[in-house]
Amino acid sequence: MKKLLLLIVSIVMFSCGKETAAEKPARLLSQQDMENILYDVTIMQAVRSYQPQVLDTNKVDIQHYVYKKYKIDSLTYAQNNIWYAAHVEKYAAILDNVAIRVQKEKDAVTKKIDKEKKKDAVKVSPSPVSANIAKKDSLRKVVLGRTQRQQK
């Protein structure tokens, strides 16, 4: 996530130079496609940051995955990224939509985790009957197969 933000900031900074008019790529991706690509990259980088073993176990290379999924190559992605960065309003709208989607996904996962915790808490809580039995049993201690009451 941090790397993506750094990449975006650096592209925006370089695009603010003297030559801000980037050439239109031969294959210009739609704003929706660019949003989907950046969303996938953001999610995959988050996974790599927090659970890298998941990507390693499944042998997933983020760049190869994105290029194959969207049927693009690295040059198409780079050219489109530069072009959209030169058009700040469009790029800002794309990044805002990506942030909203990530937040929705985060909220959904948090809600699911909270629901699972509540289910686990209900399963773990003892019933009043079993609590009374445990208290009664705690009064008698077993010593070599006999209770203390039997020894007296």
mmCIF file of C-alpha atoms in Angstrom:
data_model
loop_
_atom_site.group_PDB
_atom_site.id
_atom_site.type_symbol
_atom_site.label_atom_id
_atom_site.label_comp_id
_atom_site.label_asym_id
_atom_site.label_seq_id
_atom_site.Cartn_x
_atom_site.Cartn_y
_atom_site.Cartn_z
ATOM 1 C CA MET A 1 0.000 0.000 0.000
ATOM 2 C CA LYS A 2 2.814 2.364 0.930
ATOM 3 C CA LYS A 3 4.707 1.452 -2.234
ATOM 4 C CA LEU A 4 1.653 2.158 -4.356
ATOM 5 C CA LEU A 5 1.180 5.532 -2.709
ATOM 6 C CA LEU A 6 4.881 6.331 -3.211
ATOM 7 C CA LEU A 7 4.602 5.323 -6.864
ATOM 8 C CA ILE A 8 1.556 7.512 -7.371
ATOM 9 C CA VAL A 9 3.115 10.513 -5.636
ATOM 10 C CA SER A 10 6.323 10.181 -7.637
ATOM 11 C CA ILE A 11 4.410 9.944 -10.910
ATOM 12 C CA VAL A 12 2.365 12.997 -10.018
ATOM 13 C CA MET A 13 5.510 14.918 -9.051
ATOM 14 C CA PHE A 14 7.261 14.042 -12.304
ATOM 15 C CA SER A 15 4.160 14.839 -14.287
ATOM 16 C CA CYS A 16 4.167 18.366 -12.835
ATOM 17 C CA GLY A 17 7.367 19.228 -14.739
ATOM 18 C CA LYS A 18 7.619 21.394 -17.842
ATOM 19 C CA GLU A 19 6.224 18.743 -20.153
ATOM 20 C CA THR A 20 2.927 17.836 -18.517
ATOM 21 C CA ALA A 21 1.180 16.779 -21.703
ATOM 22 C CA ALA A 22 1.818 13.046 -21.803
ATOM 23 C CA GLU A 23 1.241 11.357 -25.111
ATOM 24 C CA LYS A 24 -1.933 9.366 -25.391
ATOM 25 C CA PRO A 25 -1.030 5.685 -25.264
ATOM 26 C CA ALA A 26 -1.653 3.507 -28.307
ATOM 27 C CA ARG A 27 -4.038 1.481 -26.154
ATOM 28 C CA LEU A 28 -5.753 3.823 -23.707
ATOM 29 C CA LEU A 29 -7.470 1.936 -20.916
ATOM 30 C CA SER A 30 -10.820 3.212 -19.708
ATOM 31 C CA GLN A 31 -11.037 4.875 -16.316
ATOM 32 C CA GLN A 32 -12.952 1.845 -15.031
ATOM 33 C CA ASP A 33 -10.234 -0.536 -16.240
ATOM 34 C CA MET A 34 -7.533 1.621 -14.684
ATOM 35 C CA GLU A 35 -9.516 1.728 -11.418
ATOM 36 C CA ASN A 36 -9.870 -2.058 -11.421
ATOM 37 C CA ILE A 37 -6.155 -2.520 -12.082
ATOM 38 C CA LEU A 38 -5.132 -0.139 -9.301
ATOM 39 C CA TYR A 39 -7.628 -1.769 -6.933
ATOM 40 C CA ASP A 40 -6.210 -5.230 -7.629
ATOM 41 C CA VAL A 41 -2.649 -3.965 -7.216
ATOM 42 C CA THR A 42 -3.575 -2.317 -3.910
ATOM 43 C CA ILE A 43 -5.238 -5.457 -2.546
ATOM 44 C CA MET A 44 -2.378 -7.692 -3.679
ATOM 45 C CA GLN A 45 0.219 -5.386 -2.120
ATOM 46 C CA ALA A 46 -1.760 -5.389 1.121
ATOM 47 C CA VAL A 47 -1.733 -9.183 1.095
ATOM 48 C CA ARG A 48 2.001 -9.169 0.402
ATOM 49 C CA SER A 49 2.550 -6.764 3.311
ATOM 50 C CA TYR A 50 0.518 -8.682 5.893
ATOM 51 C CA GLN A 51 0.581 -12.307 4.720
ATOM 52 C CA PRO A 52 3.381 -12.831 2.182
ATOM 53 C CA GLN A 53 3.247 -16.586 2.697
ATOM 54 C CA VAL A 54 -0.170 -16.672 0.999
ATOM 55 C CA LEU A 55 1.289 -15.336 -2.244
ATOM 56 C CA ASP A 56 4.390 -17.512 -1.922
ATOM 57 C CA THR A 57 2.381 -20.658 -1.241
ATOM 58 C CA ASN A 58 0.130 -20.038 -4.226
ATOM 59 C CA LYS A 59 3.068 -18.872 -6.378
ATOM 60 C CA VAL A 60 1.396 -15.577 -7.278
ATOM 61 C CA ASP A 61 3.419 -12.793 -8.876
ATOM 62 C CA ILE A 62 1.414 -9.579 -8.560
ATOM 63 C CA GLN A 63 2.560 -8.020 -11.822
ATOM 64 C CA HIS A 64 2.108 -11.201 -13.860
ATOM 65 C CA TYR A 65 -1.337 -11.720 -12.299
ATOM 66 C CA VAL A 66 -2.501 -8.187 -13.185
ATOM 67 C CA TYR A 67 -1.066 -8.285 -16.703
ATOM 68 C CA LYS A 68 -2.687 -11.638 -17.425
ATOM 69 C CA LYS A 69 -6.047 -10.727 -15.864
ATOM 70 C CA TYR A 70 -6.407 -7.488 -17.828
ATOM 71 C CA LYS A 71 -4.596 -8.745 -20.947
ATOM 72 C CA ILE A 72 -2.040 -5.932 -20.892
ATOM 73 C CA ASP A 73 1.723 -5.715 -20.757
ATOM 74 C CA SER A 74 4.020 -3.619 -18.592
ATOM 75 C CA LEU A 75 4.408 -0.940 -21.272
ATOM 76 C CA THR A 76 0.646 -0.482 -21.632
ATOM 77 C CA TYR A 77 0.287 -0.219 -17.857
ATOM 78 C CA ALA A 78 3.162 2.268 -17.519
ATOM 79 C CA GLN A 79 1.957 4.446 -20.413
ATOM 80 C CA ASN A 80 -1.589 4.535 -19.062
ATOM 81 C CA ASN A 81 -0.391 5.276 -15.559
ATOM 82 C CA ILE A 82 1.683 8.215 -16.833
ATOM 83 C CA TRP A 83 -1.158 9.478 -19.031
ATOM 84 C CA TYR A 84 -3.701 9.397 -16.205
ATOM 85 C CA ALA A 85 -1.195 10.998 -13.813
ATOM 86 C CA ALA A 86 -0.839 13.862 -16.303
ATOM 87 C CA HIS A 87 -4.627 14.277 -16.164
ATOM 88 C CA VAL A 88 -4.830 14.914 -12.442
ATOM 89 C CA GLU A 89 -8.615 15.236 -12.148
ATOM 90 C CA LYS A 90 -9.215 11.863 -13.782
ATOM 91 C CA TYR A 91 -6.433 10.218 -11.800
ATOM 92 C CA ALA A 92 -7.706 11.689 -8.517
ATOM 93 C CA ALA A 93 -11.196 10.365 -9.273
ATOM 94 C CA ILE A 94 -9.764 6.916 -9.979
ATOM 95 C CA LEU A 95 -7.743 6.908 -6.752
ATOM 96 C CA ASP A 96 -10.741 8.124 -4.737
ATOM 97 C CA ASN A 97 -12.852 5.276 -6.113
ATOM 98 C CA VAL A 98 -10.088 2.783 -5.293
ATOM 99 C CA ALA A 99 -9.914 4.111 -1.721
ATOM 100 C CA ILE A 100 -13.703 3.825 -1.343
ATOM 101 C CA ARG A 101 -13.664 0.235 -2.623
ATOM 102 C CA VAL A 102 -10.813 -0.711 -0.289
ATOM 103 C CA GLN A 103 -12.658 0.831 2.671
ATOM 104 C CA LYS A 104 -15.856 -1.071 1.795
ATOM 105 C CA GLU A 105 -13.898 -4.309 1.585
ATOM 106 C CA LYS A 106 -12.211 -3.580 4.905
ATOM 107 C CA ASP A 107 -15.564 -2.839 6.568
ATOM 108 C CA ALA A 108 -17.071 -6.058 5.217
ATOM 109 C CA VAL A 109 -14.145 -8.136 6.502
ATOM 110 C CA THR A 110 -14.229 -6.400 9.897
ATOM 111 C CA LYS A 111 -17.976 -7.032 10.159
ATOM 112 C CA LYS A 112 -17.479 -10.713 9.314
ATOM 113 C CA ILE A 113 -14.700 -11.065 11.890
ATOM 114 C CA ASP A 114 -16.834 -9.397 14.569
ATOM 115 C CA LYS A 115 -19.726 -11.736 13.750
ATOM 116 C CA GLU A 116 -17.423 -14.772 14.086
ATOM 117 C CA LYS A 117 -16.104 -13.499 17.427
ATOM 118 C CA LYS A 118 -19.656 -13.142 18.728
ATOM 119 C CA LYS A 119 -20.467 -16.715 17.658
ATOM 120 C CA ASP A 120 -17.324 -17.979 19.405
ATOM 121 C CA ALA A 121 -18.158 -16.028 22.567
ATOM 122 C CA VAL A 122 -21.621 -17.605 22.717
ATOM 123 C CA LYS A 123 -20.168 -21.102 22.267
ATOM 124 C CA VAL A 124 -17.573 -20.622 25.015
ATOM 125 C CA SER A 125 -19.784 -19.149 27.741
ATOM 126 C CA PRO A 126 -20.730 -21.854 30.265
ATOM 127 C CA SER A 127 -24.332 -22.542 31.170
ATOM 128 C CA PRO A 128 -25.460 -21.838 34.772
ATOM 129 C CA VAL A 129 -25.992 -25.570 35.378
ATOM 130 C CA SER A 130 -22.452 -26.523 34.374
ATOM 131 C CA ALA A 131 -21.061 -23.646 36.472
ATOM 132 C CA ASN A 132 -22.818 -25.078 39.581
ATOM 133 C CA ILE A 133 -21.475 -28.564 38.872
ATOM 134 C CA ALA A 134 -17.972 -27.201 38.518
ATOM 135 C CA LYS A 135 -18.275 -25.434 41.875
ATOM 136 C CA LYS A 136 -19.494 -28.597 43.589
ATOM 137 C CA ASP A 137 -16.728 -30.652 42.000
ATOM 138 C CA SER A 138 -14.079 -28.172 43.084
ATOM 139 C CA LEU A 139 -14.858 -28.900 46.741
ATOM 140 C CA ARG A 140 -13.781 -32.495 46.388
ATOM 141 C CA LYS A 141 -10.223 -33.203 45.409
ATOM 142 C CA VAL A 142 -9.024 -36.547 44.212
ATOM 143 C CA VAL A 143 -5.958 -37.953 45.940
ATOM 144 C CA LEU A 144 -4.659 -41.262 44.542
ATOM 145 C CA GLY A 145 -8.069 -42.404 43.405
ATOM 146 C CA ARG A 146 -9.916 -41.354 46.577
ATOM 147 C CA THR A 147 -11.537 -38.091 47.454
ATOM 148 C CA GLN A 148 -10.513 -36.170 50.546
ATOM 149 C CA ARG A 149 -13.881 -36.932 52.144
ATOM 150 C CA GLN A 150 -13.246 -40.669 51.803
ATOM 151 C CA GLN A 151 -9.884 -40.369 53.578
ATOM 152 C CA LYS A 152 -11.362 -38.824 56.737
#
